[in-house]
Amino acid sequence: MTDFTEDMLCNLEKMAHIECEKNEEALLTDSLKKILDYVEQLSEVSTEDTPIFSHQMFLQAKNASPQPLRKDEPGYLLPTETYLENVPEKTAGMIRVPPVLQPKEKNG
Amino acid sequence: MNQLHTKSALAIRNLFVQGEISAVEIVSHYLERIHKYNPDLQAFLKIYDDQALKKAALLDEKRAQKKPLGQMAGLPIGIKDNTHIQGEITTCGSKFLEHYRAPFSATAVRLMLEEDAIIMGKLNLDEFSMGASSENSAYMTTKNPWNTECTPGGSSGGSAAAISARLIALATGSDTGGSIRQPASFCGISGFKPTYGRVSRYGLVAFGSSLDQIGPLGARVKDIALMMETIGRNCPKDPTSLKKSSEEILTSFSTDMKGKVIGVPHKLLEDLKGEVKTDFQDSLKRMESLGATLVDVDLDILRYSIAVYYILATAEASTNLARFDGIRHGIRTPQAASFEEVYKYSRDSGFGQEVKKRILLGTFVLSSGHRDEFYRKAQKIRYLIAEAFHNAFNKTDFIAMPTCPVTAFALGSFPDPFEMYLQDSLTIPASLAGLPAISVPSGIDSKNKPMSLQIIGPKLQDAAVLQAGYAFEQTAPLYKTLPKGFL
């Protein structure tokens, strides 16, 4: 059985930038615990010398010429004005964001 | 032509090209059906009445001027709403993207427009394609034309329902773990997931990037082959696009399966039950009657597919959906006072519960201390699954299995989504291995629900899989049977 608790869920919420309703948390914890219990079955499979999957592996072996990695060059980029059309808040051709650093409160 | 919608896409295209019907007449016929049936079916998120009629009028003019007409000329098509059409809203079935206007068209969309297809609207889906019933859409719940108490499947449920009710001639879907094939099966139509990389993902909003593929849904196999001829080609804007040009598929179609060997993973399928089991056995006999030989293949490792999939797909989703932050995209909650709060509140109010759950699960399996236990382990078993297929294809041309172990289930019948995940056991394996796979209707059960055969082929054998699907379809052409109420 996987040891997955509500505290772990709270930690995940912080990492994923998602804040769930308090009344959702017990349900979500149970639900995630159930999935993690299910995927534990993978430990039955021995994978000591098994490589990590890549789409290239069986493609090269049987059906096609190798697909080289593309050159590390900038590709097509959207013009800034086009990109900004979907941005919720913008100013002077830039994305407007709330303050990253909060001003210090004055003492005394 | 009152019964235009019962004709194949190829026949409609030919009628238009030969001057026997105008594009405006075609579009008007289908718009009438859409407005008659969509209020109940809820397949379309957006209907493009004016744009479709305008495009049709332009095509009529083009024909009158005797200019060359495209391969999909005059065909009314629908686009799953996770795929961009420049200038139109792409919601992905999510509140988060309610106002997101696509700055460019997906390559698949562009290619079809260049071939003179007419886009009729955007089709409903589970939010960000995460679901198997279309119930996770933030906007509407699509119904199954065969039984409106039941799901059309998902996540491409709007696409499948619209084809099944003949509201359009062809539709796009996207398949991450079965999202084209399962709804096609539930709605009694054909659906095809191409080899990974065969169709460009440029302009498809990503869910699981190593799994996602755009593919066609249609009433007949020849129709979906027509769409594949159009969209299956290399695209420099998608780095995972295969260096392959378009291939002619339709010219090779025949019903001869002599010399073809079909692998059947009997042990994997030993839990099949009821009418799905008997229908599958009957389907295999039909393949034999076409000249194919059946052999048993060992694909037992595939029983780990669901577990592998829910680790890898959620890991990739948690990464892909990190871009939806309320800063660059989507909605920004006004009460957020800090950078951190913009992220948190926007995502909280914009995402539905299933999406949040999958992001959290994906974050967990990628987190420090768990990455080896879950993510790396799943990637290794994914290799074993792909290797098992590869070995099976050394002695077979195709693998056959039902598309789904069940038929369309009642809406709301899975209060726990985890139970729904388990229904995807037979579609996920081809997605994990990146293989082409087609779902073709094989029968109707005693409750009047469609069942389907799935044919899986080796990588890049897309044309051969479509050819086998066509041959099988001819043994019992169920496309002649429309769901009652949508004749």
Coordinates of C-alpha atoms in Angstrom, one line a residue:
Chain A
M1 CA 0.0 0.0 0.0
T2 CA 1.3 3.5 -0.9
D3 CA 1.8 5.8 1.9
F4 CA 0.2 8.9 0.5
T5 CA -1.2 11.5 2.9
E6 CA -3.1 14.8 2.9
D7 CA 0.2 16.5 3.9
M8 CA 1.9 15.1 0.8
L9 CA -1.1 16.4 -1.3
C10 CA -0.6 19.9 0.2
N11 CA 3.1 19.8 -0.8
L12 CA 2.2 18.7 -4.3
E13 CA -0.3 21.6 -4.5
K14 CA 2.5 24.0 -3.8
M15 CA 4.8 22.5 -6.4
A16 CA 2.1 22.4 -9.1
H17 CA 0.8 25.8 -8.2
I18 CA -2.7 24.4 -7.7
E19 CA -4.8 25.2 -4.7
C20 CA -7.6 22.7 -4.2
E21 CA -10.7 23.4 -2.1
K22 CA -10.4 22.1 1.4
N23 CA -13.4 19.8 0.9
E24 CA -11.8 18.3 -2.2
E25 CA -8.6 17.3 -0.5
A26 CA -9.7 14.1 1.2
L27 CA -11.3 12.9 -2.0
L28 CA -8.2 13.8 -4.0
T29 CA -5.9 12.1 -1.5
D30 CA -8.0 8.9 -1.7
S31 CA -8.1 9.1 -5.4
L32 CA -4.4 9.6 -5.9
K33 CA -3.7 6.8 -3.3
K34 CA -5.8 4.4 -5.3
I35 CA -3.9 5.2 -8.5
L36 CA -0.5 4.8 -6.8
D37 CA -1.6 1.5 -5.3
Y38 CA -2.6 0.4 -8.8
V39 CA 0.7 1.4 -10.4
E40 CA 2.7 -0.5 -7.7
Q41 CA 2.1 -3.6 -9.9
L42 CA 5.0 -2.3 -12.1
S43 CA 7.4 -3.5 -9.4
E44 CA 6.6 -7.1 -10.6
V45 CA 8.5 -6.4 -13.8
S46 CA 12.3 -6.8 -13.8
T47 CA 13.8 -3.9 -15.6
E48 CA 17.4 -3.9 -14.4
D49 CA 19.1 -4.0 -17.9
T50 CA 16.2 -2.5 -19.8
P51 CA 16.8 0.8 -21.7
I52 CA 14.5 3.8 -21.5
F53 CA 11.9 4.0 -24.3
S54 CA 12.5 6.3 -27.3
H55 CA 10.4 6.5 -30.4
Q56 CA 13.6 6.2 -32.5
M57 CA 14.4 2.7 -31.4
F58 CA 12.1 0.5 -33.3
L59 CA 11.7 3.0 -36.1
Q60 CA 15.4 2.7 -37.1
A61 CA 15.5 -1.0 -36.7
K62 CA 12.8 -1.9 -39.1
N63 CA 11.0 0.6 -41.2
A64 CA 12.8 3.9 -41.9
S65 CA 16.0 5.7 -42.2
P66 CA 17.3 7.2 -39.0
Q67 CA 15.7 10.5 -38.0
P68 CA 18.5 12.8 -37.0
L69 CA 18.0 15.4 -34.3
R70 CA 17.3 18.8 -35.7
K71 CA 20.0 21.4 -35.7
D72 CA 20.1 23.6 -32.6
E73 CA 18.9 26.7 -34.4
P74 CA 16.0 29.0 -33.6
G75 CA 12.9 28.0 -35.4
Y76 CA 9.8 29.9 -36.3
L77 CA 8.6 32.3 -33.6
L78 CA 5.4 34.1 -33.3
P79 CA 5.7 37.9 -33.7
T80 CA 5.5 39.7 -30.3
E81 CA 2.3 41.5 -31.2
T82 CA 0.6 38.3 -32.2
Y83 CA 1.8 36.6 -29.0
L84 CA 0.5 39.4 -26.8
E85 CA -3.0 39.1 -28.2
N86 CA -3.8 36.3 -25.8
V87 CA -1.9 37.7 -22.8
P88 CA -4.3 38.6 -20.0
E89 CA -2.5 41.9 -19.0
K90 CA 0.1 43.7 -21.0
T91 CA 1.8 47.1 -21.2
A92 CA 4.1 48.8 -23.7
G93 CA 4.6 45.6 -25.8
M94 CA 5.4 43.5 -22.7
I95 CA 3.6 41.1 -20.4
R96 CA 2.4 42.9 -17.2
V97 CA 2.9 40.9 -14.0
P98 CA 2.1 41.6 -10.4
P99 CA 5.1 42.5 -8.2
V100 CA 7.5 39.6 -7.8
L101 CA 9.1 41.2 -4.7
Q102 CA 6.7 42.7 -2.1
P103 CA 7.8 46.0 -0.5
K104 CA 9.1 45.7 3.1
E105 CA 6.7 47.0 5.7
K106 CA 8.2 50.1 7.5
N107 CA 8.8 49.5 11.2
G108 CA 7.9 52.1 13.8
Chain B
M1 CA -30.1 15.6 -52.4
N2 CA -31.9 14.8 -49.2
Q3 CA -29.8 11.8 -48.4
L4 CA -26.4 13.4 -49.2
H5 CA -25.2 12.7 -45.7
T6 CA -25.5 8.9 -46.3
K7 CA -22.9 9.1 -49.1
S8 CA -19.2 8.7 -48.5
A9 CA -16.9 11.7 -48.3
L10 CA -15.2 10.6 -51.5
A11 CA -18.6 10.4 -53.3
I12 CA -19.6 13.9 -52.0
R13 CA -16.3 15.3 -53.2
N14 CA -16.8 13.7 -56.6
L15 CA -20.3 15.0 -56.9
F16 CA -19.0 18.5 -56.2
V17 CA -16.0 18.3 -58.6
Q18 CA -18.2 16.9 -61.4
G19 CA -20.6 19.8 -61.0
E20 CA -23.6 17.8 -59.8
I21 CA -24.0 19.7 -56.6
S22 CA -22.7 23.0 -55.4
A23 CA -20.5 23.5 -52.3
V24 CA -23.2 25.9 -50.9
E25 CA -25.8 23.1 -51.3
I26 CA -23.5 20.7 -49.5
V27 CA -22.8 23.1 -46.6
S28 CA -26.5 24.1 -46.4
H29 CA -27.5 20.4 -46.1
Y30 CA -25.1 19.7 -43.3
L31 CA -25.8 23.0 -41.5
E32 CA -29.5 22.1 -41.4
R33 CA -28.6 18.7 -39.8
I34 CA -26.3 20.4 -37.3
H35 CA -28.9 22.8 -36.2
K36 CA -31.6 20.1 -36.0
Y37 CA -29.6 17.6 -34.0
N38 CA -26.8 19.4 -32.2
P39 CA -29.0 20.9 -29.4
D40 CA -29.6 17.4 -28.2
L41 CA -26.3 15.8 -29.1
Q42 CA -24.1 18.7 -27.9
A43 CA -21.3 17.7 -30.2
F44 CA -20.3 21.2 -31.4
L45 CA -18.8 23.8 -29.2
K46 CA -18.9 26.3 -32.0
I47 CA -20.6 26.3 -35.4
Y48 CA -19.2 28.4 -38.2
D49 CA -22.3 29.0 -40.2
D50 CA -21.2 32.2 -42.0
Q51 CA -17.6 31.2 -42.6
A52 CA -18.6 27.8 -43.9
L53 CA -21.1 29.3 -46.4
K54 CA -18.6 31.9 -47.4
K55 CA -15.9 29.3 -48.1
A56 CA -18.5 27.2 -50.0
A57 CA -19.4 30.2 -52.2
L58 CA -15.7 30.8 -53.0
L59 CA -15.3 27.1 -53.9
D60 CA -18.3 27.3 -56.2
E61 CA -16.6 30.3 -57.9
K62 CA -13.3 28.5 -58.1
R63 CA -15.1 25.5 -59.8
A64 CA -16.9 27.9 -62.2
Q65 CA -13.5 29.4 -63.2
K66 CA -12.3 25.8 -63.9
K67 CA -9.4 26.2 -61.4
P68 CA -8.0 22.9 -60.0
L69 CA -9.9 21.7 -57.0
G70 CA -8.3 20.1 -53.9
Q71 CA -8.4 16.5 -52.8
M72 CA -11.0 17.4 -50.1
A73 CA -13.0 19.9 -52.2
G74 CA -16.4 20.7 -50.8
L75 CA -16.1 18.3 -47.8
P76 CA -17.7 19.6 -44.6
I77 CA -15.4 18.7 -41.7
G78 CA -15.2 19.3 -38.0
I79 CA -12.1 20.0 -35.9
K80 CA -11.6 18.8 -32.3
D81 CA -11.3 21.9 -30.1
N82 CA -7.8 21.3 -29.0
T83 CA -6.5 22.0 -32.5
H84 CA -5.9 25.6 -33.7
I85 CA -7.7 27.4 -36.5
Q86 CA -6.2 30.8 -36.9
G87 CA -8.3 33.6 -35.5
E88 CA -10.8 31.2 -33.9
I89 CA -11.2 30.3 -30.2
T90 CA -9.5 27.0 -29.0
T91 CA -11.0 26.1 -25.6
C92 CA -9.6 22.6 -25.2
G93 CA -12.9 22.1 -23.3
S94 CA -11.5 24.2 -20.5
K95 CA -12.6 27.4 -18.8
F96 CA -9.0 28.4 -18.7
L97 CA -8.9 28.9 -22.5
E98 CA -12.5 30.3 -22.8
H99 CA -11.1 33.4 -24.7
Y100 CA -8.0 32.0 -26.2
R101 CA -7.9 32.9 -29.9
A102 CA -5.5 30.8 -31.9
P103 CA -2.7 32.9 -33.5
F104 CA -2.0 30.3 -36.2
S105 CA -3.5 27.2 -37.7
A106 CA -2.4 23.7 -37.0
T107 CA -0.5 22.1 -39.9
A108 CA -3.2 19.4 -40.3
V109 CA -5.9 22.2 -40.5
R110 CA -3.8 24.2 -43.0
L111 CA -3.3 21.2 -45.2
M112 CA -7.0 20.4 -45.3
L113 CA -7.9 24.0 -46.1
E114 CA -5.3 24.0 -48.9
E115 CA -7.2 20.9 -50.3
D116 CA -10.4 22.9 -50.2
A117 CA -12.1 21.3 -47.2
I118 CA -14.8 23.4 -45.4
I119 CA -14.6 23.7 -41.6
M120 CA -18.1 23.6 -40.1
G121 CA -17.1 24.1 -36.5
K122 CA -15.2 23.0 -33.4
L123 CA -16.1 19.8 -31.6
N124 CA -16.4 19.0 -27.9
L125 CA -13.9 17.0 -25.9
D126 CA -12.9 16.2 -22.3
E127 CA -10.9 19.1 -20.8
F128 CA -7.4 19.0 -22.4
S129 CA -8.4 15.5 -23.7
M130 CA -8.3 14.1 -20.2
G131 CA -11.1 11.6 -20.1
A132 CA -12.9 8.8 -21.8
S133 CA -16.5 10.0 -21.8
S134 CA -16.6 13.7 -22.8
E135 CA -18.1 14.4 -19.4
N136 CA -15.0 16.3 -18.3
S137 CA -15.7 19.2 -20.8
A138 CA -16.3 22.5 -18.9
Y139 CA -19.0 23.4 -21.4
M140 CA -21.3 20.5 -22.3
T141 CA -21.7 16.7 -22.2
T142 CA -21.9 15.1 -25.6
K143 CA -24.4 12.3 -26.1
N144 CA -24.1 9.1 -28.1
P145 CA -26.4 9.1 -31.2
W146 CA -27.0 5.3 -30.7
N147 CA -28.3 5.9 -27.2
T148 CA -28.5 9.4 -25.9
E149 CA -28.4 8.1 -22.3
C150 CA -24.9 6.9 -23.0
T151 CA -21.5 8.5 -23.5
P152 CA -20.0 8.8 -27.0
G153 CA -16.7 8.0 -25.4
G154 CA -13.8 10.4 -25.2
S155 CA -11.9 12.4 -25.3
S156 CA -12.8 13.0 -29.0
G157 CA -16.5 12.4 -28.2
G158 CA -17.8 15.5 -30.1
S159 CA -16.0 14.3 -33.2
A160 CA -17.3 10.8 -33.0
A161 CA -20.9 11.8 -32.2
A162 CA -21.0 14.3 -35.1
I163 CA -19.8 11.7 -37.6
S164 CA -22.1 9.0 -36.2
A165 CA -25.1 11.4 -36.6
R166 CA -23.7 12.4 -40.1
L167 CA -23.5 16.1 -39.1
I168 CA -20.2 16.4 -41.0
A169 CA -18.4 14.1 -43.5
L170 CA -15.1 13.9 -41.7
A171 CA -13.6 15.0 -38.3
T172 CA -10.3 15.3 -36.7
G173 CA -9.6 13.9 -33.3
S174 CA -6.5 13.4 -31.2
D175 CA -5.4 10.2 -29.6
T176 CA -3.2 10.0 -26.5
G177 CA -4.3 6.7 -25.1
G178 CA -7.3 5.8 -27.3
S179 CA -9.1 9.1 -27.6
I180 CA -9.9 8.6 -31.3
R181 CA -10.4 4.8 -31.3
Q182 CA -12.6 4.4 -28.2
P183 CA -15.2 7.1 -29.2
A184 CA -15.2 5.8 -32.8
S185 CA -16.0 2.3 -31.4
F186 CA -18.7 3.6 -29.0
C187 CA -20.3 5.6 -31.9
G188 CA -20.2 2.9 -34.6
I189 CA -17.7 4.7 -36.9
S190 CA -14.1 4.3 -37.9
G191 CA -11.2 6.1 -36.3
F192 CA -7.5 6.0 -37.0
K193 CA -4.4 6.7 -34.8
P194 CA -1.4 7.2 -37.1
T195 CA 2.2 6.2 -36.4
Y196 CA 3.6 8.7 -33.9
G197 CA 5.1 11.5 -36.0
R198 CA 3.1 10.7 -39.2
V199 CA 0.8 13.7 -38.7
S200 CA 2.3 17.0 -37.4
R201 CA 1.4 18.0 -33.9
Y202 CA 2.0 21.7 -34.7
G203 CA -1.0 23.5 -33.5
L204 CA -2.4 20.7 -31.4
V205 CA -2.5 21.8 -27.7
A206 CA -0.2 19.3 -26.0
F207 CA -1.4 16.8 -23.4
G208 CA 1.2 14.0 -23.5
S209 CA 3.8 15.0 -26.1
S210 CA 5.3 11.6 -26.6
L211 CA 1.8 10.1 -27.1
D212 CA -0.4 12.7 -28.8
Q213 CA -1.4 12.2 -32.4
I214 CA -3.9 13.9 -34.6
G215 CA -6.0 11.5 -36.7
P216 CA -9.2 11.2 -38.7
L217 CA -12.7 9.9 -37.7
G218 CA -15.2 9.0 -40.5
A219 CA -18.1 6.8 -41.3
R220 CA -16.0 4.7 -43.7
V221 CA -12.4 3.6 -43.9
K222 CA -11.9 5.1 -47.4
D223 CA -12.9 8.5 -46.0
I224 CA -10.4 8.5 -43.2
A225 CA -7.8 7.3 -45.7
L226 CA -8.6 10.4 -47.8
M227 CA -7.9 12.6 -44.8
M228 CA -4.7 10.7 -44.0
E229 CA -3.4 11.3 -47.6
T230 CA -3.9 15.0 -47.0
I231 CA -2.5 15.4 -43.5
G232 CA 0.1 12.6 -43.2
R233 CA 3.2 14.4 -44.2
N234 CA 6.4 15.9 -42.8
C235 CA 6.2 19.2 -41.1
P236 CA 9.3 21.2 -40.2
K237 CA 7.4 23.0 -37.4
D238 CA 7.1 19.8 -35.4
P239 CA 10.5 18.4 -34.5
T240 CA 9.0 14.9 -33.9
S241 CA 7.4 14.9 -37.4
L242 CA 8.8 11.9 -39.5
K243 CA 10.7 12.7 -42.6
K244 CA 8.1 11.1 -44.8
S245 CA 6.1 12.7 -47.6
S246 CA 2.4 12.0 -48.2
E247 CA 1.6 8.5 -49.5
E248 CA -1.1 7.3 -51.8
I249 CA -3.3 5.0 -49.8
L250 CA -6.6 4.8 -51.6
T251 CA -5.2 3.4 -54.8
S252 CA -4.0 0.2 -53.0
F253 CA -7.3 -0.7 -51.4
S254 CA -8.6 -4.2 -52.0
T255 CA -10.4 -6.9 -50.0
D256 CA -7.7 -9.4 -50.5
M257 CA -6.0 -10.5 -47.3
K258 CA -4.2 -13.5 -48.8
G259 CA -0.8 -14.1 -47.3
K260 CA -1.4 -11.7 -44.5
V261 CA -0.7 -13.0 -41.0
I262 CA -2.7 -11.6 -38.0
G263 CA -1.5 -12.0 -34.5
V264 CA -4.0 -12.5 -31.7
P265 CA -2.9 -12.1 -28.1
H266 CA -5.2 -14.8 -26.7
K267 CA -3.8 -14.8 -23.2
L268 CA -4.0 -11.0 -22.9
L269 CA -7.6 -11.2 -24.0
E270 CA -8.7 -14.1 -21.8
D271 CA -10.9 -11.9 -19.6
L272 CA -13.1 -10.7 -22.6
K273 CA -16.7 -11.3 -21.8
G274 CA -20.2 -11.5 -23.4
E275 CA -21.0 -10.1 -26.7
V276 CA -17.7 -8.3 -27.1
K277 CA -16.0 -11.6 -26.9
T278 CA -18.3 -13.4 -29.4
D279 CA -18.2 -10.4 -31.8
F280 CA -14.3 -10.5 -31.7
Q281 CA -14.3 -14.2 -32.4
D282 CA -16.6 -13.6 -35.3
S283 CA -14.4 -10.8 -36.6
L284 CA -11.4 -13.1 -36.6
K285 CA -13.4 -15.6 -38.7
R286 CA -14.3 -12.9 -41.1
M287 CA -10.6 -12.0 -41.5
E288 CA -9.8 -15.6 -42.2
S289 CA -12.5 -15.7 -44.8
L290 CA -10.6 -12.9 -46.6
G291 CA -7.6 -15.1 -46.8
A292 CA -5.7 -14.0 -43.7
T293 CA -3.9 -16.5 -41.4
L294 CA -4.3 -16.2 -37.6
V295 CA -1.5 -16.9 -35.2
D296 CA -1.2 -16.6 -31.4
V297 CA 1.2 -13.9 -30.1
D298 CA 2.6 -13.3 -26.7
L299 CA 1.8 -9.8 -25.7
D300 CA 1.3 -10.4 -22.0
I301 CA 3.4 -7.5 -21.0
L302 CA 0.7 -5.2 -22.4
R303 CA -1.3 -5.8 -19.2
Y304 CA 0.9 -3.2 -17.5
S305 CA 0.0 -0.6 -20.1
I306 CA -2.6 1.3 -18.0
A307 CA -0.2 1.7 -15.1
V308 CA 2.6 2.8 -17.4
Y309 CA 0.3 5.2 -19.2
Y310 CA -1.0 6.9 -16.1
I311 CA 2.5 7.6 -15.0
L312 CA 3.9 8.9 -18.3
A313 CA 0.9 10.7 -19.6
T314 CA 0.3 12.6 -16.3
A315 CA 4.1 13.4 -16.0
E316 CA 4.0 14.9 -19.5
A317 CA 0.7 16.7 -18.8
S318 CA 2.0 18.3 -15.6
T319 CA 4.9 19.7 -17.6
N320 CA 2.9 20.8 -20.7
L321 CA 0.1 22.4 -18.6
A322 CA 2.6 24.4 -16.6
R323 CA 2.3 27.1 -19.4
F324 CA -1.2 27.8 -18.3
D325 CA -0.4 30.2 -15.6
G326 CA -2.6 33.2 -15.9
I327 CA 0.5 35.3 -16.9
R328 CA 1.0 34.2 -20.6
H329 CA -2.3 32.5 -21.3
G330 CA -5.9 32.2 -20.1
I331 CA -7.7 33.9 -17.2
R332 CA -6.1 36.0 -14.6
T333 CA -7.9 36.2 -11.3
P334 CA -8.3 39.8 -10.2
Q335 CA -7.8 39.1 -6.4
A336 CA -4.3 37.8 -7.0
A337 CA -1.9 40.3 -5.5
S338 CA 1.4 38.6 -6.1
F339 CA 3.0 36.6 -8.9
E340 CA 2.6 33.4 -6.9
E341 CA -1.1 34.1 -6.3
V342 CA -1.7 34.7 -10.1
Y343 CA -0.5 31.2 -10.8
K344 CA -2.4 29.6 -8.0
Y345 CA -5.8 31.3 -8.3
S346 CA -5.8 31.2 -12.1
R347 CA -5.1 27.5 -12.3
D348 CA -7.5 26.8 -9.4
S349 CA -10.4 28.6 -11.1
G350 CA -9.5 27.6 -14.7
F351 CA -8.9 23.8 -14.4
G352 CA -11.5 21.2 -13.7
Q353 CA -11.0 18.5 -11.1
E354 CA -9.8 15.7 -13.4
V355 CA -7.1 18.0 -14.9
K356 CA -6.0 19.1 -11.4
K357 CA -5.7 15.5 -10.3
R358 CA -3.6 14.5 -13.3
I359 CA -1.3 17.5 -12.9
L360 CA -0.8 16.6 -9.2
L361 CA -0.2 12.9 -10.0
G362 CA 2.3 13.9 -12.8
T363 CA 4.0 16.3 -10.4
F364 CA 4.3 13.4 -7.8
V365 CA 5.8 10.9 -10.2
L366 CA 8.4 13.4 -11.4
S367 CA 9.3 14.7 -7.9
S368 CA 12.6 14.1 -6.2
G369 CA 12.6 10.7 -4.6
H370 CA 9.9 9.2 -6.7
R371 CA 11.2 9.7 -10.2
D372 CA 13.1 6.4 -10.4
E373 CA 10.4 4.5 -8.7
F374 CA 7.7 5.7 -11.0
Y375 CA 8.8 7.6 -14.1
R376 CA 12.0 5.8 -15.0
K377 CA 10.4 2.4 -14.3
A378 CA 7.4 3.2 -16.5
Q379 CA 9.7 4.3 -19.3
K380 CA 11.5 1.0 -19.1
I381 CA 8.3 -1.0 -19.2
R382 CA 7.2 1.1 -22.1
Y383 CA 10.3 -0.1 -23.9
L384 CA 9.4 -3.7 -23.1
I385 CA 5.9 -3.1 -24.5
A386 CA 7.3 -1.7 -27.7
E387 CA 9.8 -4.6 -27.9
A388 CA 7.0 -7.1 -27.5
F389 CA 5.1 -5.5 -30.4
H390 CA 8.3 -5.5 -32.5
N391 CA 8.9 -9.2 -31.8
A392 CA 5.3 -10.0 -32.7
F393 CA 5.6 -8.1 -36.0
N394 CA 8.6 -10.3 -36.9
K395 CA 6.1 -13.1 -37.6
T396 CA 2.9 -11.1 -38.3
D397 CA 1.6 -8.3 -40.4
F398 CA -1.0 -7.0 -37.9
I399 CA -2.2 -7.5 -34.4
A400 CA -6.0 -7.8 -33.8
M401 CA -8.0 -7.2 -30.7
P402 CA -11.3 -5.5 -29.8
T403 CA -11.0 -1.7 -29.6
C404 CA -12.7 -1.8 -26.2
P405 CA -13.6 -4.5 -23.7
V406 CA -17.0 -2.8 -23.2
T407 CA -19.6 -0.9 -25.2
A408 CA -20.8 2.6 -24.6
F409 CA -21.6 3.1 -20.9
A410 CA -24.3 5.3 -19.4
L411 CA -23.4 8.9 -18.7
G412 CA -22.6 9.4 -15.0
S413 CA -22.1 5.7 -14.4
F414 CA -18.5 6.1 -13.2
P415 CA -18.5 8.2 -10.1
D416 CA -14.9 7.2 -9.6
P417 CA -12.8 8.1 -12.7
F418 CA -10.2 5.5 -11.8
E419 CA -12.7 2.8 -12.8
M420 CA -13.1 4.5 -16.1
Y421 CA -9.3 4.4 -16.7
L422 CA -9.4 0.6 -16.7
Q423 CA -11.6 0.6 -19.8
D424 CA -8.7 1.9 -21.9
S425 CA -6.7 -1.3 -21.6
L426 CA -6.7 -2.2 -25.3
T427 CA -6.2 1.2 -26.8
I428 CA -3.3 2.4 -24.7
P429 CA -0.7 -0.2 -25.8
A430 CA -0.5 1.1 -29.5
S431 CA -0.2 4.7 -28.1
L432 CA 2.7 3.7 -25.9
A433 CA 4.5 2.0 -28.7
G434 CA 3.7 4.8 -31.3
L435 CA 2.0 2.3 -33.7
P436 CA -0.7 2.9 -36.2
A437 CA -4.0 1.5 -35.2
I438 CA -7.5 1.6 -36.6
S439 CA -10.9 0.9 -35.1
V440 CA -13.5 -0.4 -37.5
P441 CA -17.1 -1.2 -36.5
S442 CA -17.6 -5.0 -36.3
G443 CA -21.1 -5.4 -34.9
I444 CA -24.1 -4.1 -33.0
D445 CA -24.9 -5.9 -29.7
S446 CA -28.4 -6.9 -28.4
K447 CA -28.7 -3.5 -26.6
N448 CA -28.2 -1.7 -30.0
K449 CA -24.6 -0.6 -29.1
P450 CA -21.8 -0.7 -31.6
M451 CA -18.6 -2.9 -31.1
S452 CA -15.4 -2.6 -33.1
L453 CA -12.3 -4.5 -34.2
Q454 CA -8.9 -2.8 -33.7
I455 CA -6.1 -3.6 -36.1
I456 CA -2.6 -2.5 -35.1
G457 CA 0.4 -2.5 -37.5
P458 CA 4.1 -1.9 -37.3
K459 CA 5.5 1.6 -37.4
L460 CA 4.9 3.5 -40.6
Q461 CA 2.6 0.8 -42.0
D462 CA -0.3 3.2 -41.8
A463 CA -1.4 2.5 -45.4
A464 CA -1.4 -1.3 -44.7
V465 CA -3.4 -0.8 -41.5
L466 CA -6.0 1.3 -43.4
Q467 CA -6.0 -1.3 -46.2
A468 CA -6.7 -4.1 -43.7
G469 CA -9.4 -2.0 -42.0
Y470 CA -11.0 -1.5 -45.4
A471 CA -11.0 -5.2 -46.2
F472 CA -12.5 -6.0 -42.9
E473 CA -15.2 -3.3 -43.3
Q474 CA -16.4 -4.9 -46.5
T475 CA -17.3 -8.1 -44.7
A476 CA -20.1 -6.2 -42.8
P477 CA -20.4 -2.6 -44.0
L478 CA -22.0 -1.1 -40.9
Y479 CA -21.7 2.4 -42.2
K480 CA -25.0 1.6 -44.1
T481 CA -26.7 1.5 -40.7
L482 CA -27.4 5.0 -39.2
P483 CA -28.5 5.4 -35.6
K484 CA -32.2 5.6 -35.3
G485 CA -33.3 9.2 -35.0
F486 CA -30.5 10.5 -37.2
L487 CA -31.5 9.0 -40.6

